[in-house]
């Protein structure tokens, strides 16, 4: 009998699983949260009439990037938490794994579907945010030109340059990439937890907990090292804590961006690599926990 | 010798019961073989370990002891499922997908693409008579329709082995008859079918071989005719038999005009056998 050749890794199968996960999330209408984001930005700009333009742009960036960060993180957690439990409960997982689909492909497909959704969401939010920034810049520009009508050309130029500088800066894009990577690592960690969690409420609660600890732990660590010194025991312990609770504060570059200080390329690269490593490690943990699981 | 489609050797599955010291033995020392092209029925009362056995064969649950193989390949290898279709009991699919999308999704998982996938999808939708409903989401499908889309999904890559866990559960008599005809059609095309069922009359009609499980132990196994034959009895069917003839029948059989129409082993029903076989069986628990 002719032996059927089975490919142990197939991009076609992963693409099918990714597409299916993405369709599931889209048809569950998770994109509605983008409306909330839009309302938030528009509502916000209504209250900024009295601020100077420097302040206005700062607030706009602060609110937009902050909201993008929270929304993508939340979306990553909530969207991922229910993927495995739902498949297990509905037993759709039987029909999938009874096909020649290795379990790691199943996990990769699920995560990739979430990452695709997160990517499109953050693109949409960025587009909205940058469009608003651009529109406000143009409005303020014509206002400035009117106000400076009687002044000398150098003064007009200076006013316009200062306006342009406070609107856009080159840090916005790396900042948005880092926000995406933070959401990606949260999604991978959520996937890992959902492989052994008893319910998706459990997963979400644990993840919210991790989210807060992750933001606070840098401060806690400094305090702890001051108190206890940095022996190898302490360092091992802190490394373990850092694995369970990723240092999310590292991914928080919003303050720098708003203040307009440049993000050094080295720091950006380091943070980006860290994000990818965390994501891969959590995906690997998810596989370790899931590959022998009785369904 | 041809390779069996399914081999189960010394299969035992023990489920730990949380917070108790006892364990539940769902399957105990099971040995089975399904020859290629056969329709094999796994019978047994609720909780006797049928679904567990099928899930182990498909690599969805790991065995506590023993091995299972599909066409000679260990169930733990993902590649062993290349040519297998599975319909779980009470199947439930992604309810946000339409019927056609569901089949395309499973087809892609089996490596089908493009025109071939489209052709196969259309063919199967027609086979299970769901063309009308193919663009509706499964959330609005009835139980019988879900069962039929499940069957279509199992057949998507033209598997050589089809495993069906209670294929007619919750399906009306007409639908259940269609499924029966479909299984017979698979058999005609040389596809091996392993199914579990409670519908004994139907199993009797379509299965070549059956195994009866009770509390995880295989209590009877064999060809359906053999199992149903009662060894020490003979059944006579007489034509034109008068009471006198009946009175002297054994002596006069050769000398009278009575014609012996048929002489055979009388049959019990599978239901009778089933109830009798599963009545006395070992206790399910081990300490
Ligand atoms: N995941 C599990 N954990 C613990 N026990 C289980 C598990 N799955 C099955 N069992 C037990 O194993 C035994 C066999 O179950 P199984 O589902 O195989 O029965 P079945 O023959 O398919 O029954 P039915 O006809 O009702 O479908 C049952 O006692 C069941 O409670
Ligand atoms: Mg069952």
Coordinates of C-alpha atoms and ligand atoms in Angstrom, one line a residue:
Chain A
X1 CA 0.0 0.0 0.0
X2 CA 1.3 3.4 -0.9
X3 CA 2.4 5.3 2.1
X4 CA 0.9 8.8 2.2
X5 CA 3.4 11.5 2.7
X6 CA 2.5 13.7 5.6
X7 CA 4.1 17.1 5.8
X8 CA 4.8 17.9 9.5
X9 CA 4.6 21.6 8.9
X10 CA 2.3 23.1 6.3
X11 CA 1.8 26.8 5.8
X12 CA -1.4 26.0 3.9
X13 CA -3.0 24.4 7.0
X14 CA -1.8 27.2 9.3
X15 CA -3.2 29.8 6.8
X16 CA -6.6 27.9 7.0
X17 CA -6.6 28.0 10.8
X18 CA -5.5 31.6 10.9
X19 CA -8.2 32.6 8.4
X20 CA -10.8 30.7 10.4
X21 CA -9.8 32.3 13.7
X22 CA -9.8 35.7 12.1
X23 CA -13.2 35.1 10.6
X24 CA -14.5 33.9 14.0
X25 CA -13.3 37.1 15.7
X26 CA -14.6 39.4 13.0
X27 CA -18.0 37.7 13.0
X28 CA -18.2 38.0 16.7
X29 CA -18.0 41.7 16.0
X30 CA -15.0 42.6 18.1
X31 CA -14.3 45.4 15.8
X32 CA -17.0 47.5 17.4
X33 CA -14.5 48.6 20.0
X34 CA -12.9 50.8 17.2
X35 CA -16.0 52.9 17.3
X36 CA -15.4 53.6 21.0
X37 CA -11.9 54.6 20.1
X38 CA -13.1 57.0 17.5
X39 CA -15.7 58.5 19.8
X40 CA -13.0 58.9 22.5
X41 CA -10.7 60.8 20.1
X42 CA -13.4 63.1 18.7
X43 CA -14.9 63.7 22.2
X44 CA -11.4 64.5 23.4
X45 CA -10.7 67.1 20.7
X46 CA -13.9 68.9 21.5
X47 CA -12.5 69.8 24.9
X48 CA -9.2 71.1 23.8
X49 CA -10.2 74.4 22.3
X50 CA -8.6 76.5 25.0
X51 CA -5.2 74.9 25.0
X52 CA -2.1 76.1 23.2
X53 CA -1.4 74.0 20.1
X54 CA 1.7 72.4 21.8
X55 CA -0.5 71.3 24.6
X56 CA -3.3 70.3 22.3
X57 CA -1.0 68.0 20.3
X58 CA 0.5 66.6 23.5
X59 CA -2.9 65.7 24.9
X60 CA -4.0 64.2 21.6
X61 CA -1.0 62.0 21.4
X62 CA -1.1 61.1 25.0
X63 CA -4.8 60.1 24.9
X64 CA -4.6 58.3 21.5
X65 CA -1.5 56.3 22.2
X66 CA -2.6 55.5 25.7
X67 CA -6.0 54.3 24.4
X68 CA -4.4 52.3 21.6
X69 CA -2.2 50.6 24.2
X70 CA -5.0 49.7 26.5
X71 CA -7.4 48.8 23.8
X72 CA -5.0 46.4 21.9
X73 CA -3.9 44.8 25.2
X74 CA -7.5 44.3 26.3
X75 CA -8.5 43.0 22.8
X76 CA -5.5 40.6 22.8
X77 CA -6.5 39.2 26.2
X78 CA -10.3 38.9 25.7
X79 CA -10.1 37.7 22.1
X80 CA -7.5 35.0 22.9
X81 CA -9.0 33.8 26.2
X82 CA -12.1 32.2 24.6
X83 CA -10.5 30.6 21.6
X84 CA -9.4 27.2 23.1
X85 CA -12.2 26.9 25.7
X86 CA -14.8 27.4 23.0
X87 CA -13.3 24.8 20.7
X88 CA -13.0 22.3 23.6
X89 CA -16.5 23.0 24.8
X90 CA -18.1 22.8 21.3
X91 CA -15.9 19.8 20.4
X92 CA -14.9 21.5 17.2
X93 CA -11.4 20.7 18.2
X94 CA -12.1 17.0 17.7
X95 CA -12.9 17.5 14.0
X96 CA -9.8 19.7 13.5
X97 CA -7.3 17.5 15.2
X98 CA -8.8 14.4 13.7
X99 CA -7.5 15.8 10.4
X100 CA -3.8 15.5 9.9
X101 CA -3.2 18.7 11.8
X102 CA -0.3 18.8 14.4
X103 CA -1.2 20.5 17.6
X104 CA 1.5 23.1 17.2
X105 CA 0.0 24.2 13.9
X106 CA -3.3 24.5 15.6
X107 CA -1.8 26.8 18.3
X108 CA 0.2 28.8 15.8
X109 CA -3.0 29.3 13.6
X110 CA -5.0 30.5 16.6
X111 CA -2.3 33.0 17.7
X112 CA -1.7 34.2 14.1
X113 CA -5.4 34.8 13.7
X114 CA -5.4 37.1 16.8
X115 CA -2.2 38.8 15.7
X116 CA -3.8 39.5 12.3
X117 CA -6.8 41.0 14.0
X118 CA -4.6 43.1 16.4
X119 CA -2.5 44.3 13.4
X120 CA -5.6 45.5 11.5
X121 CA -7.1 47.1 14.6
X122 CA -3.9 49.0 15.3
X123 CA -3.7 50.1 11.7
X124 CA -7.2 51.4 11.8
X125 CA -6.6 53.2 15.1
X126 CA -3.3 54.7 13.8
X127 CA -5.0 55.9 10.6
X128 CA -7.7 57.6 12.7
X129 CA -5.3 59.1 15.0
X130 CA -2.9 60.4 12.3
X131 CA -5.8 61.7 10.3
X132 CA -7.0 63.7 13.3
X133 CA -3.5 65.0 13.9
X134 CA -3.2 66.1 10.3
X135 CA -6.6 67.8 10.2
X136 CA -5.9 69.7 13.4
X137 CA -2.5 70.7 12.1
X138 CA -4.0 72.0 8.9
X139 CA -6.6 74.0 10.8
X140 CA -4.1 75.5 13.1
X141 CA -1.8 76.2 10.2
X142 CA -4.4 78.5 8.5
X143 CA -5.2 80.1 11.8
X144 CA -1.5 80.8 12.4
X145 CA -1.1 82.2 8.9
X146 CA -4.0 84.6 9.6
X147 CA -2.7 85.7 12.9
X148 CA 0.8 86.2 11.6
X149 CA -0.3 88.1 8.6
X150 CA 1.4 91.4 9.4
X151 CA 4.7 89.8 10.6
X152 CA 8.0 89.4 8.9
X153 CA 8.5 86.2 6.8
X154 CA 11.1 84.8 9.2
X155 CA 8.6 85.0 12.0
X156 CA 5.9 83.3 10.0
X157 CA 8.3 80.5 9.0
X158 CA 9.3 80.0 12.7
X159 CA 5.7 79.8 13.8
X160 CA 4.9 77.2 11.1
X161 CA 8.0 75.1 11.9
X162 CA 7.2 75.0 15.6
X163 CA 3.7 73.9 14.7
X164 CA 4.9 71.2 12.4
X165 CA 7.4 69.9 14.9
X166 CA 4.9 69.6 17.7
X167 CA 2.4 67.8 15.5
X168 CA 4.3 64.9 14.0
X169 CA 7.5 63.4 15.1
X170 CA 9.4 60.4 13.9
X171 CA 8.8 58.5 17.2
X172 CA 5.2 57.9 16.5
X173 CA 5.7 54.8 14.3
X174 CA 8.2 52.9 16.5
X175 CA 6.0 53.7 19.4
X176 CA 3.0 52.1 17.7
X177 CA 5.1 49.1 16.7
X178 CA 6.0 48.6 20.4
X179 CA 2.3 48.9 21.4
X180 CA 1.6 46.1 18.9
X181 CA 4.4 43.9 20.2
X182 CA 3.1 44.3 23.8
X183 CA -0.3 43.2 22.7
X184 CA 1.2 40.2 20.8
X185 CA 3.1 39.0 23.9
X186 CA -0.1 39.3 26.0
X187 CA -2.0 37.3 23.4
X188 CA 0.6 34.5 23.5
X189 CA 0.6 34.5 27.3
X190 CA -3.2 34.3 27.3
X191 CA -3.1 31.4 24.9
X192 CA -0.7 29.6 27.2
X193 CA -2.8 30.2 30.2
X194 CA -6.0 29.1 28.4
X195 CA -4.4 25.7 27.6
X196 CA -4.8 24.7 31.3
X197 CA -7.3 27.2 32.6
X198 CA -10.6 25.8 33.8
X199 CA -12.7 28.6 32.3
X200 CA -12.1 31.7 30.2
X201 CA -13.1 33.9 33.1
X202 CA -10.2 32.4 35.0
X203 CA -7.9 33.2 32.1
X204 CA -9.1 36.8 31.9
X205 CA -8.8 37.4 35.6
X206 CA -5.2 36.0 35.7
X207 CA -4.3 38.1 32.7
X208 CA -5.6 41.3 34.1
X209 CA -3.6 40.5 37.3
X210 CA -0.5 39.8 35.2
X211 CA -1.1 43.0 33.3
X212 CA -1.1 45.2 36.5
X213 CA 1.8 43.3 38.0
X214 CA 3.7 43.6 34.7
X215 CA 3.3 47.4 34.9
X216 CA 4.3 47.7 38.5
X217 CA 7.1 45.2 38.7
X218 CA 9.9 47.4 37.6
X219 CA 9.3 49.7 40.5
X220 CA 9.0 46.8 42.9
X221 CA 12.2 45.2 41.6
X222 CA 14.2 48.3 42.2
X223 CA 12.9 48.6 45.7
X224 CA 13.5 44.9 46.4
X225 CA 17.1 45.0 45.1
X226 CA 17.8 48.0 47.3
X227 CA 16.5 46.2 50.4
X228 CA 17.9 42.8 49.8
X229 CA 21.0 43.4 47.6
X230 CA 21.6 41.4 44.4
X231 CA 22.8 37.9 45.4
X232 CA 22.4 35.1 42.8
X233 CA 19.3 33.8 44.6
X234 CA 17.7 37.2 44.4
X235 CA 18.6 37.4 40.7
X236 CA 17.2 34.0 39.9
X237 CA 14.0 34.8 41.7
X238 CA 13.7 38.0 39.8
X239 CA 14.3 36.3 36.5
X240 CA 11.5 33.8 37.3
X241 CA 9.2 36.7 38.2
X242 CA 10.1 38.4 34.9
X243 CA 9.2 35.3 33.0
X244 CA 5.8 34.9 34.7
X245 CA 5.1 38.6 34.7
X246 CA 6.6 40.3 31.7
X247 CA 8.0 43.8 32.4
X248 CA 5.3 45.7 30.5
X249 CA 6.7 49.0 31.6
X250 CA 9.5 48.4 29.1
X251 CA 7.0 48.6 26.4
X252 CA 5.6 51.9 27.6
X253 CA 7.3 54.4 25.4
X254 CA 4.3 56.7 25.2
X255 CA 5.6 59.2 27.7
X256 CA 8.8 59.7 25.7
X257 CA 6.9 60.1 22.5
X258 CA 4.5 62.6 24.0
X259 CA 7.4 64.6 25.5
X260 CA 9.0 64.5 22.0
X261 CA 12.3 63.0 23.2
X262 CA 13.7 60.7 20.5
X263 CA 13.6 56.9 21.1
X264 CA 17.1 55.7 20.5
X265 CA 17.2 53.1 17.7
X266 CA 19.1 50.7 20.1
X267 CA 16.3 50.9 22.7
X268 CA 13.7 50.4 20.0
X269 CA 15.4 47.3 18.6
X270 CA 16.0 45.9 22.0
X271 CA 12.4 46.3 23.0
X272 CA 11.2 44.9 19.7
X273 CA 13.4 41.8 20.1
X274 CA 12.3 41.4 23.7
X275 CA 8.6 41.4 22.5
X276 CA 9.2 38.8 19.9
X277 CA 11.2 36.6 22.3
X278 CA 8.5 36.8 24.9
X279 CA 5.8 35.9 22.3
X280 CA 7.8 32.9 21.0
X281 CA 8.6 31.6 24.5
X282 CA 4.9 31.8 25.6
X283 CA 3.8 30.1 22.4
X284 CA 6.3 27.4 23.1
X285 CA 5.0 27.0 26.7
X286 CA 1.5 26.8 25.3
X287 CA 2.6 23.9 23.1
X288 CA 4.3 22.1 26.0
X289 CA 1.1 22.4 28.0
X290 CA -1.2 21.5 25.1
X291 CA 0.6 18.8 23.1
X292 CA -0.2 15.9 25.4
X293 CA -3.5 17.2 26.7
X294 CA -6.4 14.8 26.7
X295 CA -9.3 16.5 25.0
Chain B
X1 CA -1.6 -10.5 4.2
X2 CA -3.3 -7.1 3.8
X3 CA -2.7 -4.6 6.6
X4 CA -5.8 -4.1 8.8
X5 CA -7.4 -0.7 8.6
X6 CA -7.6 -0.4 12.4
X7 CA -5.6 -2.4 14.9
X8 CA -6.3 -2.1 18.6
X9 CA -4.0 -4.1 20.9
X10 CA -4.4 -4.5 24.7
X11 CA -5.9 -1.1 24.9
X12 CA -6.6 0.2 28.4
X13 CA -7.7 3.7 29.3
X14 CA -7.9 4.8 32.9
X15 CA -9.4 8.2 33.9
X16 CA -8.3 9.5 37.3
X17 CA -11.2 10.8 39.3
X18 CA -10.2 14.1 40.8
X19 CA -10.3 14.3 44.6
X20 CA -10.8 10.5 45.0
X21 CA -8.4 7.7 45.3
X22 CA -10.3 5.5 42.9
X23 CA -9.9 5.5 39.1
X24 CA -12.3 4.9 36.4
X25 CA -11.3 2.2 33.9
X26 CA -13.1 3.2 30.7
X27 CA -11.5 0.6 28.4
X28 CA -9.9 -2.6 29.7
X29 CA -7.5 -4.8 27.6
X30 CA -9.3 -4.3 24.3
X31 CA -8.2 -6.1 21.2
X32 CA -9.8 -5.4 17.9
X33 CA -9.0 -5.6 14.2
X34 CA -11.0 -4.0 11.4
X35 CA -10.1 -5.4 7.9
X36 CA -10.0 -3.0 5.0
X37 CA -13.3 -2.5 3.3
X38 CA -15.3 -3.7 6.3
X39 CA -18.1 -2.0 8.1
X40 CA -17.5 -2.5 11.7
X41 CA -20.0 -1.7 14.5
X42 CA -19.0 -1.0 18.0
X43 CA -21.9 -1.5 20.3
X44 CA -22.5 -1.1 24.0
X45 CA -24.6 0.7 26.6
X46 CA -24.0 4.3 27.6
X47 CA -20.6 4.8 29.2
X48 CA -19.2 1.5 28.0
X49 CA -16.2 3.2 26.4
X50 CA -17.1 3.3 22.7
X51 CA -16.4 7.0 22.3
X52 CA -13.2 6.7 24.3
X53 CA -12.0 3.9 22.1
X54 CA -12.7 5.8 18.9
X55 CA -10.9 9.0 20.3
X56 CA -7.9 6.9 21.2
X57 CA -7.8 5.5 17.7
X58 CA -7.8 9.0 16.3
X59 CA -5.1 10.2 18.6
X60 CA -7.4 12.7 20.5
X61 CA -6.9 10.9 23.8
X62 CA -3.8 9.1 24.9
X63 CA -4.0 5.4 25.9
X64 CA -3.0 4.4 29.4
X65 CA -1.6 1.1 28.0
X66 CA -1.7 -0.7 24.7
X67 CA -1.4 0.6 21.1
X68 CA -3.8 1.6 18.3
X69 CA -2.9 1.7 14.7
X70 CA -4.5 3.0 11.5
X71 CA -3.2 1.2 8.4
X72 CA -0.2 0.2 10.3
X73 CA 0.7 3.7 11.6
X74 CA 0.6 4.5 15.3
X75 CA -2.3 6.7 16.2
X76 CA 0.1 9.1 18.0
X77 CA 1.6 10.0 14.6
X78 CA -0.2 12.9 13.1
X79 CA 0.4 11.4 9.7
X80 CA -1.8 8.4 10.5
X81 CA -4.8 10.7 10.2
X82 CA -4.0 11.6 6.6
X83 CA -6.6 9.2 5.2
X84 CA -9.2 9.3 8.0
X85 CA -12.5 11.1 8.3
X86 CA -14.1 11.4 11.7
X87 CA -17.6 12.4 12.8
X88 CA -17.7 12.9 16.6
X89 CA -20.9 12.3 18.6
X90 CA -23.2 15.3 18.7
X91 CA -21.0 17.2 16.4
X92 CA -21.0 21.0 16.7
X93 CA -19.1 23.1 14.2
X94 CA -18.2 26.8 14.0
X95 CA -21.6 28.4 14.0
X96 CA -20.4 31.6 12.3
X97 CA -19.4 29.7 9.2
X98 CA -21.8 28.7 6.4
X99 CA -22.1 25.1 5.3
X100 CA -19.9 25.7 2.3
X101 CA -17.3 27.6 4.3
X102 CA -17.2 24.8 6.8
X103 CA -16.4 22.2 4.1
X104 CA -13.8 24.5 2.5
X105 CA -12.1 25.0 5.9
X106 CA -11.8 21.2 6.6
X107 CA -10.7 20.6 3.0
X108 CA -7.9 23.1 3.4
X109 CA -6.8 21.3 6.5
X110 CA -6.5 18.2 4.4
X111 CA -4.4 20.0 1.8
X112 CA -7.1 20.5 -0.8
X113 CA -6.9 23.7 -2.8
X114 CA -8.5 25.7 -5.6
X115 CA -10.8 24.0 -8.1
X116 CA -10.4 20.6 -6.6
X117 CA -11.6 21.9 -3.2
X118 CA -14.5 23.7 -4.8
X119 CA -15.6 20.7 -6.8
X120 CA -15.3 18.4 -3.7
X121 CA -17.3 20.9 -1.6
X122 CA -20.1 21.0 -4.2
X123 CA -20.1 17.3 -4.6
X124 CA -20.4 16.6 -0.8
X125 CA -23.1 19.3 -0.3
X126 CA -25.1 17.5 -2.9
X127 CA -24.4 14.1 -1.4
X128 CA -25.8 15.1 2.0
X129 CA -28.6 17.2 0.4
X130 CA -27.5 20.5 1.9
X131 CA -27.2 22.5 -1.3
X132 CA -30.1 24.7 -0.4
X133 CA -28.6 25.5 3.0
X134 CA -25.0 25.8 1.9
X135 CA -24.9 29.6 2.2
X136 CA -26.6 29.7 5.6
X137 CA -24.6 29.8 8.8
X138 CA -24.4 26.7 10.9
X139 CA -25.9 28.6 13.9
X140 CA -29.2 28.1 12.1
X141 CA -28.9 24.5 11.2
X142 CA -31.0 21.8 12.8
X143 CA -29.5 18.8 14.6
X144 CA -30.0 16.5 11.6
X145 CA -28.4 19.1 9.3
X146 CA -25.4 19.4 11.6
X147 CA -25.0 15.7 11.5
X148 CA -25.1 15.7 7.7
X149 CA -22.6 18.5 7.4
X150 CA -20.4 16.6 9.9
X151 CA -20.6 13.5 7.7
X152 CA -19.7 15.6 4.6
X153 CA -16.7 17.1 6.6
X154 CA -15.5 13.6 7.4
X155 CA -15.5 12.6 3.8
X156 CA -13.9 15.8 2.4
X157 CA -10.5 14.3 1.4
X158 CA -11.9 11.0 0.2
X159 CA -10.5 9.1 3.2
X160 CA -9.9 5.3 3.2
X161 CA -11.2 5.0 6.8
X162 CA -14.3 6.7 8.1
X163 CA -14.9 6.7 11.9
X164 CA -18.5 7.6 12.9
X165 CA -19.5 8.1 16.5
X166 CA -23.3 7.5 16.6
X167 CA -23.9 8.8 13.1
X168 CA -27.7 8.5 13.4
X169 CA -28.2 10.0 16.9
X170 CA -30.9 12.6 16.8
X171 CA -31.6 12.1 13.1
X172 CA -35.2 11.4 12.0
X173 CA -36.0 8.0 10.4
X174 CA -35.8 9.2 6.8
X175 CA -32.5 11.0 7.5
X176 CA -31.2 8.0 9.3
X177 CA -32.1 5.8 6.3
X178 CA -30.1 8.2 4.1
X179 CA -27.1 7.9 6.3
X180 CA -27.5 4.1 6.2
X181 CA -27.5 4.2 2.4
X182 CA -24.5 6.5 2.5
X183 CA -22.6 4.1 4.6
X184 CA -23.5 1.2 2.3
X185 CA -22.3 3.3 -0.6
X186 CA -19.0 3.9 1.1
X187 CA -18.7 0.2 1.6
X188 CA -19.3 -0.4 -2.1
X189 CA -16.5 1.9 -2.9
X190 CA -14.2 -0.1 -0.7
X191 CA -14.0 2.5 2.2
X192 CA -13.6 1.1 5.6
X193 CA -16.2 2.3 8.1
X194 CA -15.9 2.0 11.9
X195 CA -19.0 3.2 13.7
X196 CA -20.6 3.1 17.1
X197 CA -24.3 3.0 17.5
X198 CA -27.3 2.2 19.6
X199 CA -29.6 1.5 16.7
X200 CA -29.3 -2.2 16.7
X201 CA -31.6 -2.9 13.9
X202 CA -29.6 -0.6 11.7
X203 CA -26.3 -2.0 12.8
X204 CA -27.6 -5.5 12.0
X205 CA -28.4 -4.3 8.5
X206 CA -25.2 -2.6 7.6
X207 CA -22.3 -4.0 9.6
X208 CA -20.2 -6.9 8.6
X209 CA -18.8 -7.4 12.0
X210 CA -19.7 -6.1 15.5
X211 CA -18.0 -5.8 18.8
X212 CA -20.1 -5.4 22.0
X213 CA -18.5 -3.5 24.8
X214 CA -19.7 -3.5 28.3
X215 CA -18.0 -1.5 31.0
X216 CA -14.9 -1.2 28.8
X217 CA -14.6 -4.9 28.1
X218 CA -15.2 -6.5 24.8
X219 CA -17.9 -9.2 25.7
X220 CA -18.7 -10.4 22.2
X221 CA -17.1 -10.0 18.8
X222 CA -17.6 -11.5 15.4
X223 CA -19.4 -11.6 12.2
X224 CA -23.0 -10.5 12.6
X225 CA -24.5 -13.8 11.2
X226 CA -22.3 -15.9 13.5
X227 CA -23.2 -13.9 16.6
X228 CA -26.9 -14.1 15.9
X229 CA -27.0 -17.8 15.1
X230 CA -28.1 -20.0 18.0
X231 CA -25.9 -23.0 17.9
X232 CA -28.0 -25.9 19.3
X233 CA -31.3 -25.3 17.6
X234 CA -32.7 -25.8 14.1
X235 CA -35.6 -23.9 12.6
X236 CA -37.9 -25.5 10.1
X237 CA -40.3 -23.6 7.9
X238 CA -43.1 -25.8 6.6
X239 CA -45.6 -25.4 3.8
X240 CA -49.0 -27.1 3.8
X241 CA -48.4 -28.7 7.1
X242 CA -51.5 -30.2 8.7
X243 CA -51.7 -30.7 12.5
X244 CA -51.2 -34.4 12.0
X245 CA -48.1 -33.8 10.0
X246 CA -46.9 -31.5 12.7
X247 CA -47.5 -34.2 15.3
X248 CA -45.4 -36.7 13.5
X249 CA -43.1 -34.3 11.8
X250 CA -39.7 -35.6 12.9
X251 CA -40.5 -39.2 11.9
X252 CA -42.5 -38.6 8.8
X253 CA -40.5 -35.8 7.2
X254 CA -39.1 -38.0 4.5
X255 CA -42.3 -39.9 3.7
X256 CA -45.0 -37.2 3.6
X257 CA -45.7 -34.5 1.0
X258 CA -44.3 -31.9 3.4
X259 CA -41.7 -30.0 1.7
X260 CA -38.7 -28.8 3.6
X261 CA -38.4 -25.2 2.5
X262 CA -35.5 -24.1 4.6
X263 CA -33.4 -25.4 7.3
X264 CA -31.2 -23.0 9.2
X265 CA -30.0 -21.8 12.6
X266 CA -32.7 -19.6 14.1
X267 CA -31.6 -16.1 14.8
X268 CA -31.9 -14.1 17.9
X269 CA -32.2 -10.4 17.4
X270 CA -29.2 -8.3 18.0
X271 CA -31.2 -6.6 20.6
X272 CA -31.6 -9.8 22.5
X273 CA -28.0 -10.6 22.2
X274 CA -27.0 -7.1 23.2
X275 CA -29.1 -7.2 26.4
X276 CA -27.9 -10.7 27.3
X277 CA -24.2 -9.9 26.7
X278 CA -24.1 -6.7 28.6
X279 CA -26.2 -7.9 31.5
X280 CA -23.4 -9.7 33.3
X281 CA -20.3 -7.7 33.1
X282 CA -17.5 -6.8 35.4
X283 CA -17.7 -3.7 37.6
X284 CA -16.2 -0.6 36.0
X285 CA -14.1 0.6 38.9
X286 CA -10.7 -0.4 40.0
X287 CA -9.2 0.6 43.3
Ligands
LIG1 N1 -12.5 12.9 30.0 C1 -13.0 12.0 30.8 N2 -12.7 12.1 32.2 C2 -13.2 11.2 33.0 N3 -14.0 10.2 32.7 C3 -14.3 10.0 31.4 C4 -13.8 11.0 30.4 N4 -14.3 10.6 29.2 C5 -15.0 9.5 29.4 N5 -15.0 9.1 30.7 C6 -15.7 8.0 31.3 O1 -15.4 6.9 30.5 C7 -16.5 6.0 30.4 C8 -16.7 5.7 29.0 O2 -17.2 6.8 28.3 P1 -17.5 6.9 26.8 O3 -17.8 8.3 26.4 O4 -16.4 6.2 26.0 O5 -18.8 6.0 26.7 P2 -19.7 5.7 25.4 O6 -19.7 4.2 25.2 O7 -19.3 6.5 24.3 O8 -21.1 6.1 25.9 P3 -22.4 6.8 25.1 O9 -23.1 5.6 24.5 O10 -23.2 7.4 26.2 O11 -21.8 7.7 24.2 C9 -17.6 6.7 31.1 O12 -17.8 6.1 32.4 C10 -17.2 8.1 31.2 O13 -17.7 8.7 32.4
LIG2 MG1 -20.2 7.9 23.1

